[in-house]
Short mmCIF file of N, CA, C and O in Angstrom, two decimals:
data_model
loop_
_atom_site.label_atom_id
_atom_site.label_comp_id
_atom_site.label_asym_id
_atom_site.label_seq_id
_atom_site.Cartn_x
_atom_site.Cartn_y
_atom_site.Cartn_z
N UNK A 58 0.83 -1.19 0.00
CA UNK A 58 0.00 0.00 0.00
C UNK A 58 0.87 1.25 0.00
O UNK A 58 1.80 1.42 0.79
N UNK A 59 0.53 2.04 -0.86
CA UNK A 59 1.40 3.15 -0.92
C UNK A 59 0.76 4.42 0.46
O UNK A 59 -0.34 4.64 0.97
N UNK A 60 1.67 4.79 0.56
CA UNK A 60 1.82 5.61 2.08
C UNK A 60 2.38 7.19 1.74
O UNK A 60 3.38 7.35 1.03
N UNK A 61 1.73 8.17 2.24
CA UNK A 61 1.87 9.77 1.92
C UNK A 61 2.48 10.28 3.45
O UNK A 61 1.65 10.27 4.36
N UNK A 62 3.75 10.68 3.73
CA UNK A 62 4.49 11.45 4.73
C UNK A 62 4.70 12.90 4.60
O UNK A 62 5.45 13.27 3.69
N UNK A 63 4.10 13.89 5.44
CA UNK A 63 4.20 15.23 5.37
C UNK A 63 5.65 15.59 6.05
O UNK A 63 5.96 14.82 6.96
N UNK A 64 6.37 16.39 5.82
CA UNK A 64 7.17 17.25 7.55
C UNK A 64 7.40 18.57 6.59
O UNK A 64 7.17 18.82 5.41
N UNK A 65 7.99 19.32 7.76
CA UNK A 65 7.69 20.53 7.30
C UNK A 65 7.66 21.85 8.19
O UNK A 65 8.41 22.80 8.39
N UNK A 66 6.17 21.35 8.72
CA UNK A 66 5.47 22.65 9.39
C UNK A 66 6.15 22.29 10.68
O UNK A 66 6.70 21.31 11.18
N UNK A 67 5.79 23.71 11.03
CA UNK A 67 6.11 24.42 12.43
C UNK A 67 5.37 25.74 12.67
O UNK A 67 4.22 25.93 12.29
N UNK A 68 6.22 26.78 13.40
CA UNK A 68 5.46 27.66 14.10
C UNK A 68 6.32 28.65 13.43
O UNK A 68 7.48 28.24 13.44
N UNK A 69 6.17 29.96 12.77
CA UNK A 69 6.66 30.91 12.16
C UNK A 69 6.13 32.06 12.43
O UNK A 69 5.07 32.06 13.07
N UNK A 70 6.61 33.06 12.10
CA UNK A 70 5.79 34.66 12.71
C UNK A 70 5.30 35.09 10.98
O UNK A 70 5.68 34.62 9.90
N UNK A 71 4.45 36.01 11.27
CA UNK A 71 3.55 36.16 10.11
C UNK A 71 4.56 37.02 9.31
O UNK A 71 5.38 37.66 9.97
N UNK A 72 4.59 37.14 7.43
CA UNK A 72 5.80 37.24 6.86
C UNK A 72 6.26 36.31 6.77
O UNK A 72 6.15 35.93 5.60
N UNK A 73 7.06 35.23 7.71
CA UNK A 73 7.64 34.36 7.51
C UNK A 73 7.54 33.40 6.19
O UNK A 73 6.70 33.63 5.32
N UNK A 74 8.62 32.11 6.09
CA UNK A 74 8.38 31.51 5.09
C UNK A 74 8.42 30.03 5.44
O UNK A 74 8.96 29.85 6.53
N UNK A 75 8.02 28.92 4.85
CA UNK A 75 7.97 27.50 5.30
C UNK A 75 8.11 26.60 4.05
O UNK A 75 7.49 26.97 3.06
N UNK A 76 8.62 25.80 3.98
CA UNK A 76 8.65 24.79 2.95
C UNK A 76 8.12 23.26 3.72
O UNK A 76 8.43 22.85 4.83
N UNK A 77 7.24 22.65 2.74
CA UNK A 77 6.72 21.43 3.22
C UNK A 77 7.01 20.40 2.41
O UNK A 77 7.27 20.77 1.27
N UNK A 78 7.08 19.15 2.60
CA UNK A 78 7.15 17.91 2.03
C UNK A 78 6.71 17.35 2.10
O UNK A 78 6.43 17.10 3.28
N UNK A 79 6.13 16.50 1.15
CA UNK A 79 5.38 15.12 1.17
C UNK A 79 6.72 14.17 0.09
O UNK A 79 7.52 14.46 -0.80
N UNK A 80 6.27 12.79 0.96
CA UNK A 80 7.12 11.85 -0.04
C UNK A 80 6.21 10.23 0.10
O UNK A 80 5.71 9.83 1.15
N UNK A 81 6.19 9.76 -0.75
CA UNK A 81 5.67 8.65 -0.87
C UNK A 81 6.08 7.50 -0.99
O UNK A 81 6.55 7.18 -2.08
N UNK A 82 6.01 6.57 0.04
CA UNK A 82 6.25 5.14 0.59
C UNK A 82 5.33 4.13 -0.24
O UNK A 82 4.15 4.25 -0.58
N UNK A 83 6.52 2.78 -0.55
CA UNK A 83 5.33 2.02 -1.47
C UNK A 83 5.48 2.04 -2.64
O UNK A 83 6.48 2.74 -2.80
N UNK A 84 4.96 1.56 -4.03
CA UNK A 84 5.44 1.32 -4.86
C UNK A 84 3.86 2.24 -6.12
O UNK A 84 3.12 1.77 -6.98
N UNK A 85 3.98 3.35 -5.66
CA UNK A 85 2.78 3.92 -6.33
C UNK A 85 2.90 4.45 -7.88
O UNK A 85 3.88 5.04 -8.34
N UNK A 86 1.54 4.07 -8.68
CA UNK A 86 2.15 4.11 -10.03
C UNK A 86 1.18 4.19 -10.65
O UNK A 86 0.12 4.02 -10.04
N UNK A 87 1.12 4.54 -12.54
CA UNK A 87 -0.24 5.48 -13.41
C UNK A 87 0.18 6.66 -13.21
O UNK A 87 1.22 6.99 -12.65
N UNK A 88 -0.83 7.49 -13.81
CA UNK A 88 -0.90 8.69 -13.49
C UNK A 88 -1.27 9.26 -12.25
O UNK A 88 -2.30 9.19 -11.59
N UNK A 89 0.03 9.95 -12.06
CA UNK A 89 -0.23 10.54 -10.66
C UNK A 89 0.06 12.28 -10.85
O UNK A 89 0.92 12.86 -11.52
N UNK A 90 -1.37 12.99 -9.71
CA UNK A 90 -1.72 14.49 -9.02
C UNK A 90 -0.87 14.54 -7.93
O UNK A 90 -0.36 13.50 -7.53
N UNK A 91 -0.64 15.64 -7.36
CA UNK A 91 -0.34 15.47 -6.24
C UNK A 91 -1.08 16.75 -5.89
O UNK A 91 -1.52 17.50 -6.76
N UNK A 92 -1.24 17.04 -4.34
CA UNK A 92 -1.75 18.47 -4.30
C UNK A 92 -1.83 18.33 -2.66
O UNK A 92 -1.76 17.35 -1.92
N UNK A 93 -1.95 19.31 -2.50
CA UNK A 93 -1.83 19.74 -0.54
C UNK A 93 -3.08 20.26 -0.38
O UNK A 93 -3.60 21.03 -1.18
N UNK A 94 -3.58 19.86 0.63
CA UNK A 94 -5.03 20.30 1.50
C UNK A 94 -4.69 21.39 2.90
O UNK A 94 -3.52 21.55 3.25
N UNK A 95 -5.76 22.03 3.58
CA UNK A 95 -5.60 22.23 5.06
C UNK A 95 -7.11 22.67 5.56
O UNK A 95 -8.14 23.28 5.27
N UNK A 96 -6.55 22.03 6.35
CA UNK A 96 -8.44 22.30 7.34
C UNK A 96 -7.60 22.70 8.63
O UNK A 96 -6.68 22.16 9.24
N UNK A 97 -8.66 24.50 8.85
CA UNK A 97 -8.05 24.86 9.78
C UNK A 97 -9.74 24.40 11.29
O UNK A 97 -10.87 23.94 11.08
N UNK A 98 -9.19 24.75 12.35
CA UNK A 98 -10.16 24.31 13.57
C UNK A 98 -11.43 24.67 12.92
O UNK A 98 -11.71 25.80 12.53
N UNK A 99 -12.24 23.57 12.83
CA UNK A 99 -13.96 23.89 13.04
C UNK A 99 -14.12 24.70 11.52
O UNK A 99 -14.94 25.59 11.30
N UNK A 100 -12.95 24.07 10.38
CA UNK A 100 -13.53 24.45 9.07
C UNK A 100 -13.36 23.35 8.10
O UNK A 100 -12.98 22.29 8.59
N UNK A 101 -13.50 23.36 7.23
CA UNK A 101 -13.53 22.03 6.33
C UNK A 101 -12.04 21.76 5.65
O UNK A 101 -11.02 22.36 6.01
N UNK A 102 -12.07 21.06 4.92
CA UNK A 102 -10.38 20.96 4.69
C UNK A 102 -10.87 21.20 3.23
O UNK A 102 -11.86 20.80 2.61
N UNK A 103 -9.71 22.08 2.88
CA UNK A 103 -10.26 22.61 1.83
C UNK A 103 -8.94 22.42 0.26
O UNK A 103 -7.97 22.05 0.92
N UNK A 104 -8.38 22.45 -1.31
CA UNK A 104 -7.76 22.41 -1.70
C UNK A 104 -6.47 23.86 -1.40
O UNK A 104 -6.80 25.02 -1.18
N UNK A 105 -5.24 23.43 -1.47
CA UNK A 105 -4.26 24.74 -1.27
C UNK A 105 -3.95 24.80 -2.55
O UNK A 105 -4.31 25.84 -3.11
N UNK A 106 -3.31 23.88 -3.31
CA UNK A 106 -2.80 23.57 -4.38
C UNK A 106 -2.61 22.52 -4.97
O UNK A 106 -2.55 21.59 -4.17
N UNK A 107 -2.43 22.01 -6.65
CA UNK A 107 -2.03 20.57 -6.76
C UNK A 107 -1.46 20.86 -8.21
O UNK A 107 -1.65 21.91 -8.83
N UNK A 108 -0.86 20.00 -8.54
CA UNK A 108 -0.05 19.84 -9.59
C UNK A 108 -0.27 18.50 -10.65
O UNK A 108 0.23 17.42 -10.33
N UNK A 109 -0.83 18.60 -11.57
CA UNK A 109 -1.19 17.18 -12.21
C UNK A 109 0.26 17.04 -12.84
O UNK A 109 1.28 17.72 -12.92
N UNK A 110 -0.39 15.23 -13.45
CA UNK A 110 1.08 14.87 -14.16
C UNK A 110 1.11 15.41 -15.31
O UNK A 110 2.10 14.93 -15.87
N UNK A 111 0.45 16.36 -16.19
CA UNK A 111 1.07 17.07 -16.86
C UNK A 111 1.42 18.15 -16.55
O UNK A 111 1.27 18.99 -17.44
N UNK A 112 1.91 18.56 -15.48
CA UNK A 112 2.54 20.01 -14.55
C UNK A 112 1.91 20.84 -14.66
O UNK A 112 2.48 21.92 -14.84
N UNK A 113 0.61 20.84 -14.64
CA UNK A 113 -0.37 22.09 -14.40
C UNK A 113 -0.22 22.34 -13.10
O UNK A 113 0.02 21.43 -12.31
N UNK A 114 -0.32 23.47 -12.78
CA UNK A 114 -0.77 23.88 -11.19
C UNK A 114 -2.17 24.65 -10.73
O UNK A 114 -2.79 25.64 -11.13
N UNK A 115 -2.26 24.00 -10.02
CA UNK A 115 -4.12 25.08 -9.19
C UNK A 115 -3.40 25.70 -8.42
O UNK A 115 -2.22 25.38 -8.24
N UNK A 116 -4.10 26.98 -7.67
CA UNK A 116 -3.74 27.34 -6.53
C UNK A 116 -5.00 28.22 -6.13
O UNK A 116 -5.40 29.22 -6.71
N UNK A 117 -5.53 27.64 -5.05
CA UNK A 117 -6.83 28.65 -4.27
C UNK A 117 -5.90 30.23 -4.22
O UNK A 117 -4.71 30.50 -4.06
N UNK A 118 -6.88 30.88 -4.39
CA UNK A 118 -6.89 32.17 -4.82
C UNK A 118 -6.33 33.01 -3.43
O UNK A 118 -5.75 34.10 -3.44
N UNK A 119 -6.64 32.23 -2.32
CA UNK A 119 -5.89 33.09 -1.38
C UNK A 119 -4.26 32.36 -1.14
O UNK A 119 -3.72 32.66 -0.07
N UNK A 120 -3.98 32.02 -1.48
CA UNK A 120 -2.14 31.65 -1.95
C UNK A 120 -1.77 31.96 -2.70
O UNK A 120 -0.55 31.87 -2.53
N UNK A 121 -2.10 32.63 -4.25
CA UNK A 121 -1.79 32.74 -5.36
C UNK A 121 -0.61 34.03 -5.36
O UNK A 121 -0.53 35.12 -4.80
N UNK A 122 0.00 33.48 -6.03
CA UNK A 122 1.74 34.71 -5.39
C UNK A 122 2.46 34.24 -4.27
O UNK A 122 3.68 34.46 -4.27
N UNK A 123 1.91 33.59 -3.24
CA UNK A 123 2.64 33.44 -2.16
C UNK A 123 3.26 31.73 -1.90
O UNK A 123 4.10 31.48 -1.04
N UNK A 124 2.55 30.49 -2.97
CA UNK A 124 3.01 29.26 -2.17
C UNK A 124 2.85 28.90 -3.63
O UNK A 124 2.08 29.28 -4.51
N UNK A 125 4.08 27.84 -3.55
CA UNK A 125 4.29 27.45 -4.81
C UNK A 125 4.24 25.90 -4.98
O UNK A 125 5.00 25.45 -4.12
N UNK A 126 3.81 25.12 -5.54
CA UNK A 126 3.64 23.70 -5.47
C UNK A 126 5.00 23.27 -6.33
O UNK A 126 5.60 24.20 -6.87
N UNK A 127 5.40 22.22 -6.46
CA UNK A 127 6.72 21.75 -6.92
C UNK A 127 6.87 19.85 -6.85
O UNK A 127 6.68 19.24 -5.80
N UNK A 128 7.12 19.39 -7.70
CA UNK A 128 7.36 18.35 -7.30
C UNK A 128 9.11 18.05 -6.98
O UNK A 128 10.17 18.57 -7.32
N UNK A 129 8.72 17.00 -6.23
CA UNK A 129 10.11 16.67 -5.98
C UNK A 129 11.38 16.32 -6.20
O UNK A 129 11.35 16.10 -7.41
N UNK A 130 12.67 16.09 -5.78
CA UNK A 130 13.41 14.92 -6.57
C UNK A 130 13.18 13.60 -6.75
O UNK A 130 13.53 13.26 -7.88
N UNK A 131 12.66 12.58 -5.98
CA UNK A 131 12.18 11.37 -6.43
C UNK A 131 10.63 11.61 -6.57
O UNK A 131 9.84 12.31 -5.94
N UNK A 132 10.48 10.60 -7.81
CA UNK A 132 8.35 10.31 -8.47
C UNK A 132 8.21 10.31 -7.57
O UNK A 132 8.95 9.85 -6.70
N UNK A 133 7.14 10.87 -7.45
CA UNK A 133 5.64 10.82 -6.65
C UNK A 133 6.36 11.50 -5.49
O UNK A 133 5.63 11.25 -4.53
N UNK A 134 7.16 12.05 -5.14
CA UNK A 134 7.08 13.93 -4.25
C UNK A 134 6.81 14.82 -4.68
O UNK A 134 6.82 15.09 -5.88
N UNK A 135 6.32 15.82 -3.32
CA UNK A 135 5.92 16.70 -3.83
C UNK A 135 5.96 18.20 -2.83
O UNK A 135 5.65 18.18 -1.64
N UNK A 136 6.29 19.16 -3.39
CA UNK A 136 6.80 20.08 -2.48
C UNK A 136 5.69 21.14 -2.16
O UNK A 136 4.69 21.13 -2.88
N UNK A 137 5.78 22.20 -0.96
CA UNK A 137 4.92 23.12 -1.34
C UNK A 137 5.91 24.40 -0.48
O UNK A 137 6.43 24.15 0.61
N UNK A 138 6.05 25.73 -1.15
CA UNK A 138 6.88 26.16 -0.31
C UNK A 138 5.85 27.45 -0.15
O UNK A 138 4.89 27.71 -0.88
N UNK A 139 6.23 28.05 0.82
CA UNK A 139 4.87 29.15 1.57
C UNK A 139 5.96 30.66 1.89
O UNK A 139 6.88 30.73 2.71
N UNK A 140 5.67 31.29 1.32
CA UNK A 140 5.75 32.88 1.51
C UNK A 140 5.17 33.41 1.97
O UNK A 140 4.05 32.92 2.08
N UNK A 141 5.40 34.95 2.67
CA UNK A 141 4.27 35.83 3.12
C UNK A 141 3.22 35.08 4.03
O UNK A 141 2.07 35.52 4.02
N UNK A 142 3.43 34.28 4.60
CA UNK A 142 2.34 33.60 5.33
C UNK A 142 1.87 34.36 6.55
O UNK A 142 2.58 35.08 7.25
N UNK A 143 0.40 34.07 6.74
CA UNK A 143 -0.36 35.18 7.07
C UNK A 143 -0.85 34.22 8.35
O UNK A 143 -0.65 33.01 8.41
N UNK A 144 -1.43 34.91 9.23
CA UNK A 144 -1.91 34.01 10.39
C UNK A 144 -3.21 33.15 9.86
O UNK A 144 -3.62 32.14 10.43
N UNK A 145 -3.81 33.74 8.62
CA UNK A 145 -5.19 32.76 8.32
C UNK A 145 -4.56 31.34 7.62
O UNK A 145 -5.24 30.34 7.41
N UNK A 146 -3.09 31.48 7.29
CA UNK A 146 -2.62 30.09 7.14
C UNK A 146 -2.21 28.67 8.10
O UNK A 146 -1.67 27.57 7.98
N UNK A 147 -2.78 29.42 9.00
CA UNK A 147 -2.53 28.33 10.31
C UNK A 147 -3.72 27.49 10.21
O UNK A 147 -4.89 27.88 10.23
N UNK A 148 -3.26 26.20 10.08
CA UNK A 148 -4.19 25.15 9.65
C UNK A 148 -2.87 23.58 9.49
O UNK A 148 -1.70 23.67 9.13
N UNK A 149 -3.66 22.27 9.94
CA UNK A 149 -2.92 21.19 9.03
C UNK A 149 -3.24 21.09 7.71
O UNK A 149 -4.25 21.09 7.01
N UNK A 150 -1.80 20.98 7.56
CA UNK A 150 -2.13 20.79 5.89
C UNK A 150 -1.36 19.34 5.29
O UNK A 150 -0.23 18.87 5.39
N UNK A 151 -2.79 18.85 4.53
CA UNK A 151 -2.73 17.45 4.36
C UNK A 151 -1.80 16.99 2.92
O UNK A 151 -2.22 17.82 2.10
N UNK A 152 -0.86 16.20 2.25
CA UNK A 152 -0.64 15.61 0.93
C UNK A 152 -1.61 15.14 0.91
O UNK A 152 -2.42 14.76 1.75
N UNK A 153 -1.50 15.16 -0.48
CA UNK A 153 -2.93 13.86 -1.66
C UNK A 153 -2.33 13.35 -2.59
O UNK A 153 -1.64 14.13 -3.26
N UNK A 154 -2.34 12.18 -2.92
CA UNK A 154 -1.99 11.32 -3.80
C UNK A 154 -3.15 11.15 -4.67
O UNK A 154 -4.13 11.00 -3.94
N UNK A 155 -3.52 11.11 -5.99
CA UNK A 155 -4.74 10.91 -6.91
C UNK A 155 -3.52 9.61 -7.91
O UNK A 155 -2.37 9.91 -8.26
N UNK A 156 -4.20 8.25 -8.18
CA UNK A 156 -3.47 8.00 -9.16
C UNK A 156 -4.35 7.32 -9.65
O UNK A 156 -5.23 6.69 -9.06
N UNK A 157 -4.13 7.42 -10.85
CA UNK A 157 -5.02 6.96 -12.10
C UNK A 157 -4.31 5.66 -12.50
O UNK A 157 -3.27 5.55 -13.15
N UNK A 158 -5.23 4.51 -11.89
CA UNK A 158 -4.66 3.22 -12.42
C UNK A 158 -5.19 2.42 -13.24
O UNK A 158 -6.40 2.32 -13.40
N UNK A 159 -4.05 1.53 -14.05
CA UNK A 159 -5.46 0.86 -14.95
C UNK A 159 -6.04 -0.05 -14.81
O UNK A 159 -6.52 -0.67 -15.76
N UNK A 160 -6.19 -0.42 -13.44
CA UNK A 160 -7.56 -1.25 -13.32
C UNK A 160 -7.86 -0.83 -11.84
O UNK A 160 -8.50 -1.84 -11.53
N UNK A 161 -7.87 -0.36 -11.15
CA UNK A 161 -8.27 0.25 -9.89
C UNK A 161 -8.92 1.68 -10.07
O UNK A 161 -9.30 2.44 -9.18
N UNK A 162 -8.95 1.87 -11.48
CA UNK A 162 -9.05 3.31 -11.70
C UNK A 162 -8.63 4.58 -10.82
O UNK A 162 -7.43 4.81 -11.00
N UNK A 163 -9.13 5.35 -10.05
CA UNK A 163 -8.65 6.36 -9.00
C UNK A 163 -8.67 6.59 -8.01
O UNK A 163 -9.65 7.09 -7.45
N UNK A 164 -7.33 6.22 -7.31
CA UNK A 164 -7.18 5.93 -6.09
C UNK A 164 -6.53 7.21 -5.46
O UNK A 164 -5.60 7.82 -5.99
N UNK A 165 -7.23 7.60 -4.04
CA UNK A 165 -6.74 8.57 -3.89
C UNK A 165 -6.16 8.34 -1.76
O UNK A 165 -6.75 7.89 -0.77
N UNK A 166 -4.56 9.04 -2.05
CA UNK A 166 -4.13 8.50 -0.66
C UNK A 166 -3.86 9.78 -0.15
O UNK A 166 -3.53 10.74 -0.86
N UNK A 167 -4.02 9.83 1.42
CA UNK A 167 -3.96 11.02 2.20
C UNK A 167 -2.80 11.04 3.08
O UNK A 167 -2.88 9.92 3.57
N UNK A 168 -1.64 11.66 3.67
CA UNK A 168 -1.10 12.05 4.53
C UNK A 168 -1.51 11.93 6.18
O UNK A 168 -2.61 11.46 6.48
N UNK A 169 -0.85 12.24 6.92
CA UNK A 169 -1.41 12.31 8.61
C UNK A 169 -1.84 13.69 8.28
O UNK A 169 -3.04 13.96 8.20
N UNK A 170 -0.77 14.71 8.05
CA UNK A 170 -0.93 15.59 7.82
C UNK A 170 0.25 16.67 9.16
O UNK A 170 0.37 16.41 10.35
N UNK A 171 0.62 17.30 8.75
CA UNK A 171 1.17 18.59 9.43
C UNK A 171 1.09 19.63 9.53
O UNK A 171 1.13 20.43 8.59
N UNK A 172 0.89 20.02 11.23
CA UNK A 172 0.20 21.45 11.45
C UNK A 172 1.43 22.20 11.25
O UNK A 172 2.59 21.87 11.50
N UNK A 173 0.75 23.74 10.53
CA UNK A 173 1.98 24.87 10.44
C UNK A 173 1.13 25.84 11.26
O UNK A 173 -0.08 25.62 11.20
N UNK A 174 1.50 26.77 11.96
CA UNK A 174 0.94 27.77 12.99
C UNK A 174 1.97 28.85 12.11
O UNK A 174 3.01 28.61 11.51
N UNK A 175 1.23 30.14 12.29
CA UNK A 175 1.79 31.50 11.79
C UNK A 175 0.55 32.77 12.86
O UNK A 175 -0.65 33.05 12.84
N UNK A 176 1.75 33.17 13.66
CA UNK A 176 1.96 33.84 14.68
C UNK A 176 1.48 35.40 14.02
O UNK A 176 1.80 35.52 12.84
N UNK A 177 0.81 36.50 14.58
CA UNK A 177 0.82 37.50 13.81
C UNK A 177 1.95 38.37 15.07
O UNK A 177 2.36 39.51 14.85
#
């Protein structure tokens, strides 16, 4: 079973900057998304960004300029690095794995996830 590991976050003062990682355990394979989530207390978890395998990028509109999605050095990582971070970015923020297989069709794997806190 393929397996999604965050690290990363921590506690930063607002301005600050953070880089996160996800890397993937397991032998995962097809077409693969990757993209980062965060649900902050008592809100829904919502998309931050994602990157398909043809290197498109999303980015919710309140990151846009400030966090950049990236994949990694080894398949199936995936980076997200955070600028300007604002205290409304305090939230865990989850990896996602989407892979398009050909006979399981789309399987999608989640992270524990890692909290980042931003201090104003």
């Amino acid at each position: 079973q393929v397996q999604l590991m965050e690290s990363g976050g921590g506690l930063v003062q607002s301005g600050g900057s953070l880089k996160l990682s996800c890397a993937a355990s397991g032998n995962p394979f097809g077409i693969n998304a990757m993209s980062w989530f965060r649900q902050a207390p008592g809100k829904q978890r919502d998309l931050v960004a994602r990157i398909t395998s043809g290197e498109t990028t999303i980015y919710a509109d309140s990151v846009k300029g400030r966090f950049t999605i990236s994949r990694g050095n080894a398949k199936n990582t995936v980076n997200l690095q955070m600028n300007s971070l604002r205290p409304e970015d305090t939230a865990v923020y989850y990896c996602h794995l989407g892979m398009l297989t050909p006979h399981a069709g789309v399987v999608e794997i989640w992270g524990q996830g890692t909290l980042v806190t931003v201090s104003s």
